[in-house]
Each structure stands twice: as C-alpha cells, then as structure tokens.
PDB file of C-alpha atoms and ligand atoms in Angstrom:
ATOM      1  CA  MET A   1     153.217  32.006 -88.926  1.00  0.00           C
ATOM      2  CA  CYS A   2     154.662  34.528 -87.457  1.00  0.00           C
ATOM      3  CA  ARG A   3     153.745  35.701 -83.459  1.00  0.00           C
ATOM      4  CA  HIS A   4     151.889  39.032 -83.199  1.00  0.00           C
ATOM      5  CA  LEU A   5     150.578  41.435 -80.968  1.00  0.00           C
ATOM      6  CA  ALA A   6     149.396  45.202 -80.480  1.00  0.00           C
ATOM      7  CA  TYR A   7     149.090  46.486 -76.250  1.00  0.00           C
ATOM      8  CA  LEU A   8     147.185  49.842 -75.718  1.00  0.00           C
ATOM      9  CA  GLY A   9     147.478  50.826 -71.686  1.00  0.00           C
ATOM     10  CA  PRO A  10     149.400  52.552 -69.661  1.00  0.00           C
ATOM     11  CA  ALA A  11     152.999  53.185 -70.428  1.00  0.00           C
ATOM     12  CA  VAL A  12     155.148  50.515 -70.239  1.00  0.00           C
ATOM     13  CA  THR A  13     158.726  49.324 -71.072  1.00  0.00           C
ATOM     14  CA  LEU A  14     158.872  47.565 -74.314  1.00  0.00           C
ATOM     15  CA  GLU A  15     161.255  45.700 -72.285  1.00  0.00           C
ATOM     16  CA  GLU A  16     158.154  44.773 -69.840  1.00  0.00           C
ATOM     17  CA  LEU A  17     156.044  43.702 -72.777  1.00  0.00           C
ATOM     18  CA  LEU A  18     158.187  42.155 -74.890  1.00  0.00           C
ATOM     19  CA  LEU A  19     160.969  40.320 -73.251  1.00  0.00           C
ATOM     20  CA  ARG A  20     160.393  39.552 -69.151  1.00  0.00           C
ATOM     21  CA  PRO A  21     156.823  38.300 -69.197  1.00  0.00           C
ATOM     22  CA  ARG A  22     156.408  34.284 -69.079  1.00  0.00           C
ATOM     23  CA  HIS A  23     155.959  33.380 -72.617  1.00  0.00           C
ATOM     24  CA  SER A  24     157.242  37.120 -74.224  1.00  0.00           C
ATOM     25  CA  LEU A  25     157.249  36.955 -77.200  1.00  0.00           C
ATOM     26  CA  LEU A  26     161.326  36.849 -77.170  1.00  0.00           C
ATOM     27  CA  VAL A  27     160.180  32.806 -76.287  1.00  0.00           C
ATOM     28  CA  GLN A  28     157.110  32.875 -78.717  1.00  0.00           C
ATOM     29  CA  THR A  29     160.485  33.686 -80.583  1.00  0.00           C
ATOM     30  CA  TRP A  30     161.903  29.933 -80.514  1.00  0.00           C
ATOM     31  CA  SER A  31     159.393  27.930 -79.062  1.00  0.00           C
ATOM     32  CA  PRO A  32     155.831  28.762 -79.414  1.00  0.00           C
ATOM     33  CA  ARG A  33     152.704  26.453 -78.317  1.00  0.00           C
ATOM     34  CA  ASP A  34     150.319  27.462 -81.102  1.00  0.00           C
ATOM     35  CA  MET A  35     152.320  26.899 -85.683  1.00  0.00           C
ATOM     36  CA  ARG A  36     149.564  25.271 -86.679  1.00  0.00           C
ATOM     37  CA  GLY A  37     151.446  23.319 -88.916  1.00  0.00           C
ATOM     38  CA  GLY A  38     152.869  26.625 -90.177  1.00  0.00           C
ATOM     39  CA  GLY A  39     156.716  26.521 -88.991  1.00  0.00           C
ATOM     40  CA  THR A  40     157.933  25.714 -86.319  1.00  0.00           C
ATOM     41  CA  VAL A  41     160.423  28.255 -84.905  1.00  0.00           C
ATOM     42  CA  ASN A  42     159.671  32.630 -85.726  1.00  0.00           C
ATOM     43  CA  VAL A  43     163.237  33.670 -85.320  1.00  0.00           C
ATOM     44  CA  ASP A  44     163.880  35.505 -89.127  1.00  0.00           C
ATOM     45  CA  GLY A  45     162.482  38.962 -87.508  1.00  0.00           C
ATOM     46  CA  VAL A  46     161.639  41.408 -85.308  1.00  0.00           C
ATOM     47  CA  GLY A  47     159.896  44.901 -85.502  1.00  0.00           C
ATOM     48  CA  ALA A  48     158.147  46.805 -82.774  1.00  0.00           C
ATOM     49  CA  GLY A  49     156.238  49.603 -83.769  1.00  0.00           C
ATOM     50  CA  TRP A  50     155.272  52.519 -80.862  1.00  0.00           C
ATOM     51  CA  TYR A  51     153.827  55.897 -81.448  1.00  0.00           C
ATOM     52  CA  GLU A  52     155.823  59.469 -79.529  1.00  0.00           C
ATOM     53  CA  GLN A  53     153.954  62.121 -80.042  1.00  0.00           C
ATOM     54  CA  GLY A  54     151.250  60.379 -82.023  1.00  0.00           C
ATOM     55  CA  ALA A  55     153.272  59.265 -84.407  1.00  0.00           C
ATOM     56  CA  PRO A  56     155.100  55.987 -84.975  1.00  0.00           C
ATOM     57  CA  GLU A  57     158.085  55.042 -84.071  1.00  0.00           C
ATOM     58  CA  ARG A  58     159.323  51.487 -85.826  1.00  0.00           C
ATOM     59  CA  PHE A  59     162.374  49.112 -85.388  1.00  0.00           C
ATOM     60  CA  ARG A  60     162.876  46.125 -87.657  1.00  0.00           C
ATOM     61  CA  SER A  61     165.477  43.775 -87.989  1.00  0.00           C
ATOM     62  CA  ALA A  62     166.200  40.283 -90.388  1.00  0.00           C
ATOM     63  CA  VAL A  63     168.272  38.576 -86.906  1.00  0.00           C
ATOM     64  CA  PRO A  64     166.930  36.307 -84.397  1.00  0.00           C
ATOM     65  CA  MET A  65     165.231  38.667 -81.574  1.00  0.00           C
ATOM     66  CA  TRP A  66     167.393  37.187 -79.074  1.00  0.00           C
ATOM     67  CA  THR A  67     170.490  37.586 -81.262  1.00  0.00           C
ATOM     68  CA  ASP A  68     169.396  41.503 -81.843  1.00  0.00           C
ATOM     69  CA  THR A  69     171.427  43.600 -78.969  1.00  0.00           C
ATOM     70  CA  ALA A  70     170.379  46.433 -80.463  1.00  0.00           C
ATOM     71  CA  PHE A  71     166.701  45.735 -79.812  1.00  0.00           C
ATOM     72  CA  ALA A  72     167.598  44.671 -76.433  1.00  0.00           C
ATOM     73  CA  GLY A  73     168.635  48.149 -75.413  1.00  0.00           C
ATOM     74  CA  LEU A  74     166.164  49.689 -77.090  1.00  0.00           C
ATOM     75  CA  ALA A  75     163.178  47.355 -74.777  1.00  0.00           C
ATOM     76  CA  ARG A  76     164.721  48.478 -72.075  1.00  0.00           C
ATOM     77  CA  ARG A  77     164.749  52.422 -71.949  1.00  0.00           C
ATOM     78  CA  GLN A  78     161.310  52.435 -74.761  1.00  0.00           C
ATOM     79  CA  ARG A  79     157.952  53.336 -72.768  1.00  0.00           C
ATOM     80  CA  ALA A  80     154.748  53.855 -74.709  1.00  0.00           C
ATOM     81  CA  SER A  81     151.002  52.887 -74.185  1.00  0.00           C
ATOM     82  CA  ALA A  82     150.711  52.095 -77.187  1.00  0.00           C
ATOM     83  CA  VAL A  83     153.096  48.929 -79.227  1.00  0.00           C
ATOM     84  CA  LEU A  84     152.402  46.397 -81.588  1.00  0.00           C
ATOM     85  CA  ALA A  85     155.553  44.635 -81.993  1.00  0.00           C
ATOM     86  CA  ALA A  86     155.645  40.735 -84.412  1.00  0.00           C
ATOM     87  CA  VAL A  87     158.350  37.653 -84.823  1.00  0.00           C
ATOM     88  CA  ARG A  88     158.569  36.383 -88.271  1.00  0.00           C
ATOM     89  CA  SER A  89     158.655  33.067 -89.249  1.00  0.00           C
ATOM     90  CA  ALA A  90     159.163  33.836 -93.233  1.00  0.00           C
ATOM     91  CA  THR A  91     156.619  31.878 -95.600  1.00  0.00           C
ATOM     92  CA  VAL A  92     158.872  29.033 -97.715  1.00  0.00           C
ATOM     93  CA  GLY A  93     159.767  31.105-101.066  1.00  0.00           C
ATOM     94  CA  MET A  94     159.521  34.699 -99.553  1.00  0.00           C
ATOM     95  CA  PRO A  95     162.634  36.638 -98.065  1.00  0.00           C
ATOM     96  CA  VAL A  96     164.582  37.033 -95.058  1.00  0.00           C
ATOM     97  CA  ILE A  97     164.879  40.924 -95.266  1.00  0.00           C
ATOM     98  CA  GLU A  98     164.504  43.591 -92.496  1.00  0.00           C
ATOM     99  CA  THR A  99     161.802  45.146 -94.976  1.00  0.00           C
ATOM    100  CA  ALA A 100     159.158  42.280 -95.098  1.00  0.00           C
ATOM    101  CA  CYS A 101     159.477  42.807 -91.080  1.00  0.00           C
ATOM    102  CA  ALA A 102     155.984  43.782 -89.487  1.00  0.00           C
ATOM    103  CA  PRO A 103     155.284  46.643 -88.290  1.00  0.00           C
ATOM    104  CA  PHE A 104     154.217  48.079 -92.515  1.00  0.00           C
ATOM    105  CA  THR A 105     153.071  51.701 -91.437  1.00  0.00           C
ATOM    106  CA  ASP A 106     151.968  54.836 -92.979  1.00  0.00           C
ATOM    107  CA  GLY A 107     150.224  57.674 -91.543  1.00  0.00           C
ATOM    108  CA  THR A 108     149.949  57.395 -88.357  1.00  0.00           C
ATOM    109  CA  TRP A 109     149.760  53.401 -88.974  1.00  0.00           C
ATOM    110  CA  LEU A 110     150.822  50.214 -88.089  1.00  0.00           C
ATOM    111  CA  PHE A 111     150.299  47.135 -89.689  1.00  0.00           C
ATOM    112  CA  SER A 112     151.033  43.040 -88.784  1.00  0.00           C
ATOM    113  CA  HIS A 113     150.096  39.509 -91.002  1.00  0.00           C
ATOM    114  CA  ASN A 114     150.549  36.674 -89.345  1.00  0.00           C
ATOM    115  CA  GLY A 115     150.009  33.852 -92.350  1.00  0.00           C
ATOM    116  CA  VAL A 116     150.137  33.931 -95.753  1.00  0.00           C
ATOM    117  CA  VAL A 117     148.179  33.905 -98.600  1.00  0.00           C
ATOM    118  CA  ALA A 118     147.808  31.058-101.034  1.00  0.00           C
ATOM    119  CA  GLY A 119     148.559  29.991-103.940  1.00  0.00           C
ATOM    120  CA  TRP A 120     151.066  33.466-103.894  1.00  0.00           C
ATOM    121  CA  PRO A 121     152.093  35.460-106.093  1.00  0.00           C
ATOM    122  CA  ASP A 122     149.476  33.620-108.517  1.00  0.00           C
ATOM    123  CA  SER A 123     145.953  34.796-106.421  1.00  0.00           C
ATOM    124  CA  LEU A 124     147.174  38.237-105.583  1.00  0.00           C
ATOM    125  CA  ALA A 125     147.866  39.234-109.213  1.00  0.00           C
ATOM    126  CA  LYS A 126     144.429  40.162-109.863  1.00  0.00           C
ATOM    127  CA  ALA A 127     143.776  42.536-106.569  1.00  0.00           C
ATOM    128  CA  ALA A 128     147.669  43.520-106.741  1.00  0.00           C
ATOM    129  CA  ALA A 129     146.232  45.310-110.064  1.00  0.00           C
ATOM    130  CA  GLU A 130     143.892  47.652-108.710  1.00  0.00           C
ATOM    131  CA  LEU A 131     147.052  48.556-106.696  1.00  0.00           C
ATOM    132  CA  ASP A 132     147.709  52.523-107.457  1.00  0.00           C
ATOM    133  CA  VAL A 133     151.225  51.346-109.850  1.00  0.00           C
ATOM    134  CA  ILE A 134     153.431  53.743-108.065  1.00  0.00           C
ATOM    135  CA  ASP A 135     152.421  51.228-104.835  1.00  0.00           C
ATOM    136  CA  LEU A 136     152.913  48.124-106.471  1.00  0.00           C
ATOM    137  CA  MET A 137     156.532  49.809-107.366  1.00  0.00           C
ATOM    138  CA  THR A 138     157.490  50.791-104.191  1.00  0.00           C
ATOM    139  CA  LEU A 139     155.985  48.371-102.486  1.00  0.00           C
ATOM    140  CA  GLU A 140     158.226  47.226 -98.883  1.00  0.00           C
ATOM    141  CA  ALA A 141     159.533  43.132-100.335  1.00  0.00           C
ATOM    142  CA  PRO A 142     158.262  40.923-102.151  1.00  0.00           C
ATOM    143  CA  THR A 143     155.112  38.674 -99.858  1.00  0.00           C
ATOM    144  CA  ASP A 144     151.839  38.419 -99.193  1.00  0.00           C
ATOM    145  CA  SER A 145     152.000  40.552 -96.545  1.00  0.00           C
ATOM    146  CA  ALA A 146     153.601  43.520 -97.593  1.00  0.00           C
ATOM    147  CA  VAL A 147     150.515  42.803-101.431  1.00  0.00           C
ATOM    148  CA  LEU A 148     147.980  42.519 -97.824  1.00  0.00           C
ATOM    149  CA  TRP A 149     149.322  46.597 -96.385  1.00  0.00           C
ATOM    150  CA  ALA A 150     148.900  47.625-100.231  1.00  0.00           C
ATOM    151  CA  LEU A 151     144.849  46.948-100.631  1.00  0.00           C
ATOM    152  CA  LEU A 152     144.222  47.763 -96.904  1.00  0.00           C
ATOM    153  CA  ARG A 153     146.471  51.025 -97.026  1.00  0.00           C
ATOM    154  CA  GLN A 154     144.158  51.755-100.366  1.00  0.00           C
ATOM    155  CA  ARG A 155     140.669  51.519 -98.518  1.00  0.00           C
ATOM    156  CA  LEU A 156     141.904  53.392 -95.495  1.00  0.00           C
ATOM    157  CA  HIS A 157     143.669  56.854 -97.630  1.00  0.00           C
ATOM    158  CA  ALA A 158     140.422  57.046 -98.979  1.00  0.00           C
ATOM    159  CA  GLY A 159     138.818  57.399 -95.813  1.00  0.00           C
ATOM    160  CA  GLN A 160     137.034  53.458 -96.347  1.00  0.00           C
ATOM    161  CA  ASP A 161     135.822  52.691 -92.213  1.00  0.00           C
ATOM    162  CA  PRO A 162     139.840  50.879 -90.790  1.00  0.00           C
ATOM    163  CA  ALA A 163     137.304  48.004 -89.267  1.00  0.00           C
ATOM    164  CA  LEU A 164     135.588  47.576 -93.111  1.00  0.00           C
ATOM    165  CA  ALA A 165     138.608  48.363 -94.788  1.00  0.00           C
ATOM    166  CA  VAL A 166     140.508  45.380 -92.979  1.00  0.00           C
ATOM    167  CA  CYS A 167     137.210  43.079 -94.087  1.00  0.00           C
ATOM    168  CA  GLU A 168     137.069  44.259 -97.238  1.00  0.00           C
ATOM    169  CA  VAL A 169     140.582  43.263 -97.249  1.00  0.00           C
ATOM    170  CA  ILE A 170     139.929  39.838 -95.182  1.00  0.00           C
ATOM    171  CA  ASP A 171     136.836  39.084 -98.460  1.00  0.00           C
ATOM    172  CA  GLN A 172     139.135  39.768-100.967  1.00  0.00           C
ATOM    173  CA  VAL A 173     141.745  36.856-100.272  1.00  0.00           C
ATOM    174  CA  ALA A 174     139.233  34.845 -98.950  1.00  0.00           C
ATOM    175  CA  ALA A 175     137.393  34.552-101.954  1.00  0.00           C
ATOM    176  CA  VAL A 176     140.247  34.096-103.876  1.00  0.00           C
ATOM    177  CA  ARG A 177     141.912  32.022-101.032  1.00  0.00           C
ATOM    178  CA  PRO A 178     139.644  30.136 -98.747  1.00  0.00           C
ATOM    179  CA  ASP A 179     142.093  28.217 -97.416  1.00  0.00           C
ATOM    180  CA  SER A 180     145.488  31.229 -96.707  1.00  0.00           C
ATOM    181  CA  ARG A 181     145.679  32.225 -92.865  1.00  0.00           C
ATOM    182  CA  LEU A 182     144.933  35.729 -93.039  1.00  0.00           C
ATOM    183  CA  ASN A 183     145.277  37.292 -89.163  1.00  0.00           C
ATOM    184  CA  LEU A 184     145.137  40.623 -89.856  1.00  0.00           C
ATOM    185  CA  LEU A 185     146.373  43.093 -87.402  1.00  0.00           C
ATOM    186  CA  LEU A 186     146.160  47.977 -87.865  1.00  0.00           C
ATOM    187  CA  THR A 187     146.043  49.917 -84.784  1.00  0.00           C
ATOM    188  CA  ASP A 188     146.552  53.769 -85.182  1.00  0.00           C
ATOM    189  CA  GLY A 189     147.280  53.955 -81.609  1.00  0.00           C
ATOM    190  CA  SER A 190     144.168  54.473 -79.594  1.00  0.00           C
ATOM    191  CA  THR A 191     142.225  51.335 -81.912  1.00  0.00           C
ATOM    192  CA  VAL A 192     143.687  48.185 -82.671  1.00  0.00           C
ATOM    193  CA  TYR A 193     141.723  45.921 -85.190  1.00  0.00           C
ATOM    194  CA  ALA A 194     142.836  42.520 -85.451  1.00  0.00           C
ATOM    195  CA  THR A 195     141.133  39.799 -87.347  1.00  0.00           C
ATOM    196  CA  THR A 196     140.728  36.248 -86.897  1.00  0.00           C
ATOM    197  CA  TRP A 197     140.747  33.060 -90.736  1.00  0.00           C
ATOM    198  CA  SER A 198     142.377  30.189 -89.697  1.00  0.00           C
ATOM    199  CA  HIS A 199     144.887  31.177 -87.335  1.00  0.00           C
ATOM    200  CA  ALA A 200     145.126  31.492 -82.721  1.00  0.00           C
ATOM    201  CA  LEU A 201     144.988  34.393 -81.172  1.00  0.00           C
ATOM    202  CA  ALA A 202     143.750  35.438 -77.398  1.00  0.00           C
ATOM    203  CA  LEU A 203     142.658  39.461 -76.439  1.00  0.00           C
ATOM    204  CA  ARG A 204     143.178  40.266 -72.341  1.00  0.00           C
ATOM    205  CA  ARG A 205     141.305  42.914 -71.255  1.00  0.00           C
ATOM    206  CA  THR A 206     142.054  44.848 -67.767  1.00  0.00           C
ATOM    207  CA  GLU A 207     140.207  47.686 -66.429  1.00  0.00           C
ATOM    208  CA  ASP A 208     142.944  49.859 -68.952  1.00  0.00           C
ATOM    209  CA  SER A 209     144.813  47.834 -70.771  1.00  0.00           C
ATOM    210  CA  VAL A 210     143.334  45.549 -73.635  1.00  0.00           C
ATOM    211  CA  THR A 211     145.949  43.649 -75.519  1.00  0.00           C
ATOM    212  CA  VAL A 212     145.650  40.894 -78.448  1.00  0.00           C
ATOM    213  CA  SER A 213     148.462  37.975 -79.476  1.00  0.00           C
ATOM    214  CA  SER A 214     148.307  35.470 -81.363  1.00  0.00           C
ATOM    215  CA  GLU A 215     149.288  33.689 -77.127  1.00  0.00           C
ATOM    216  CA  PRO A 216     149.473  34.334 -74.275  1.00  0.00           C
ATOM    217  CA  PHE A 217     151.527  35.539 -72.123  1.00  0.00           C
ATOM    218  CA  GLY A 218     152.266  36.595 -68.586  1.00  0.00           C
ATOM    219  CA  ASP A 219     149.447  35.414 -66.416  1.00  0.00           C
ATOM    220  CA  ASP A 220     147.667  33.071 -68.614  1.00  0.00           C
ATOM    221  CA  SER A 221     144.416  32.985 -66.402  1.00  0.00           C
ATOM    222  CA  ASP A 222     142.994  35.812 -68.006  1.00  0.00           C
ATOM    223  CA  TRP A 223     143.438  35.351 -71.944  1.00  0.00           C
ATOM    224  CA  GLU A 224     140.045  34.858 -73.800  1.00  0.00           C
ATOM    225  CA  PRO A 225     140.599  32.784 -77.189  1.00  0.00           C
ATOM    226  CA  VAL A 226     139.229  34.943 -80.309  1.00  0.00           C
ATOM    227  CA  PRO A 227     136.731  31.845 -82.705  1.00  0.00           C
ATOM    228  CA  ASP A 228     137.804  31.963 -86.116  1.00  0.00           C
ATOM    229  CA  ARG A 229     137.277  34.377 -88.281  1.00  0.00           C
ATOM    230  CA  HIS A 230     136.286  37.246 -85.697  1.00  0.00           C
ATOM    231  CA  LEU A 231     136.861  41.110 -85.673  1.00  0.00           C
ATOM    232  CA  VAL A 232     138.007  42.669 -82.899  1.00  0.00           C
ATOM    233  CA  VAL A 233     137.895  45.791 -82.154  1.00  0.00           C
ATOM    234  CA  ALA A 234     139.651  47.617 -79.692  1.00  0.00           C
ATOM    235  CA  ASP A 235     140.169  49.962 -77.605  1.00  0.00           C
ATOM    236  CA  SER A 236     142.100  50.681 -74.022  1.00  0.00           C
ATOM    237  CA  SER A 237     137.745  51.274 -72.608  1.00  0.00           C
ATOM    238  CA  THR A 238     136.038  49.137 -75.418  1.00  0.00           C
ATOM    239  CA  VAL A 239     136.271  45.498 -77.237  1.00  0.00           C
ATOM    240  CA  ARG A 240     134.487  44.302 -79.504  1.00  0.00           C
ATOM    241  CA  VAL A 241     134.255  40.829 -80.675  1.00  0.00           C
ATOM    242  CA  THR A 242     132.110  40.224 -84.095  1.00  0.00           C
ATOM    243  CA  PRO A 243     131.622  37.527 -86.029  1.00  0.00           C
ATOM    244  CA  LEU A 244     133.682  38.745 -89.428  1.00  0.00           C
ATOM    245  CA  PRO A 245     130.914  39.381 -92.222  1.00  0.00           C
ATOM    246  CA  GLU A 246     129.832  36.062 -94.376  1.00  0.00           C
ATOM    247  CA  GLY A 247     131.600  36.359 -98.368  1.00  0.00           C
ATOM    248  CA  GLU A 248     131.472  34.485-100.422  1.00  0.00           C
ATOM    249  CA  HIS A 249     133.320  31.351 -99.953  1.00  0.00           C
ATOM    250  CA  PRO A 250     133.333  28.889 -97.991  1.00  0.00           C
TER     251      PRO A 250
HETATM  252  N1  LIG B 301     153.713  35.254 -95.183  1.00  0.00           N
HETATM  253  C1  LIG B 301     154.639  35.898 -94.146  1.00  0.00           C
HETATM  254  C2  LIG B 301     155.603  36.153 -93.971  1.00  0.00           C
HETATM  255  O1  LIG B 301     156.495  35.316 -95.440  1.00  0.00           O
HETATM  256  C3  LIG B 301     153.962  36.013 -92.648  1.00  0.00           C
HETATM  257  C4  LIG B 301     154.555  34.960 -92.160  1.00  0.00           C
HETATM  258  C5  LIG B 301     153.916  33.838 -90.989  1.00  0.00           C
HETATM  259  O2  LIG B 301     153.047  35.139 -90.500  1.00  0.00           O
HETATM  260  N2  LIG B 301     154.560  32.660 -90.720  1.00  0.00           N
HETATM  261  O3  LIG B 301     156.467  37.344 -94.441  1.00  0.00           O
END
C-alpha cells in the first residue's frame, strides 16, 4: 500500500520533511515497515503538494522517488508550511502513470488514498453511477483512488462539511466492501482530515505543528499510533481523534 503524510506547521523545505529524516518518505519507498501484506515497496510514483499564497502547487511523477532528480532539486528549494505527499505502490490491475499518483487536487484541496477498494471496479460501480457524468469522463486515472476523490470532491463542491464528507465516502464504500483499506488524507492547507480503515497511521504533535504519516519518521519517540477506524481532524494547534461513525457494515 502506498505511504502518505501531511504536515502543517512552521515552513520547512520539502527536503527537510520528506528526504532527510530517519525513515523518511524516501526511505519508506524501498523499505517501508508496515505494509500489512499490501505489497512490499512503494516505487510506482511520487507526489507532493504544498501551498503558495493559499493555492496548491503540485509535483507528481511515475518513477521511484529516489530516481527523480527533478523532485530532489525542487525539494531542496521549496519551502512550505502545509504539505501533503505520497509514494505509490500501484494496486495490481491499476496503471502506473503520473496521473494516478497522489495528491489529487481541486480548488484548494489536496487528497490522497492509501489502500484499495476491494472488488474494484464492480464494487464501486453503483457509487460511481451517481457521479456527475463530466466528472466521470474526466477522471484523472482509471483507479479506485481517483473514483474515491471524485466521490469526495462532489460532496465538497456541494458544501458538505469536510469531516462529514470523508466519513460518508468511507461509509459508502465500506457498506459494499468492508474489507477495503481506506486511509484517506485531505487538506486545504489549514486543516488536515485523515482516516484509518484497515491501515497504519501515526500522529505527531508539537507546540506549533502537526504531522500525520503512514509510518513514523525522524525522532520515533513522539509519535502516537492512530487506532483503526478513526478520523483525525487537525490544524496546527488542535487535534481531534474520534471513532468513525458506525455504519451498517461489520
Ligand atoms: N489503490 C491505489 C492505487 O493503486 C492506492 C494504492 C496504495 O495505497 N498502495 O493507486
């Protein structure tokens, strides 16, 4: 399964956040610790999104993070106080292409999915049929994650509260296939929304920052594991971790 993270806090370079720490996202590309049986490495692409004057900027590429010299160069220069980044392990049957890499974006949002929708594509057909036809025709990639993003984006466009929107998308998918893995990660640069559904996630808070990450990195001692089937809503000063609302699934 992919590895993803989001950071809110004092400005750091992407290199300081993603490449240099012990067990950084870069290391998690070839040596992740906690894939829970979903693949062994995360070499099918890299993506990072950050904010400049409130608007998201994004870099994506469908190669292993360590081979991408353009990313390494960018990471040295680019500073940001809100970042969402991911490395991808493509689910079997899904294409290895740049547009399948997180973060997906729209307006001020950045989004990532770590996991798999079990029974794809059949299991998502009913939900996808409710999507706007143009959204469906212009999906970035023929993957479960791109459809999840379309489902979530539709709710955000309709003005739904982001935390509720995230919970309802999980519920919609889990009602059909509770054996899916649905770690979603969403940010607008000020607040991070993250879920755990059958996959790992850890949380680190300091006085002025918050990080959620599939795997702890840097100094291990100050990370807390997020329990399964929970929602994290965090900004740089407040963090709420609550159980996902119970749906009609096991
Ligand atoms: N299923 C998604 C994809 O193939 C996410 C993969 C993952 O988390 N490993 O892009």
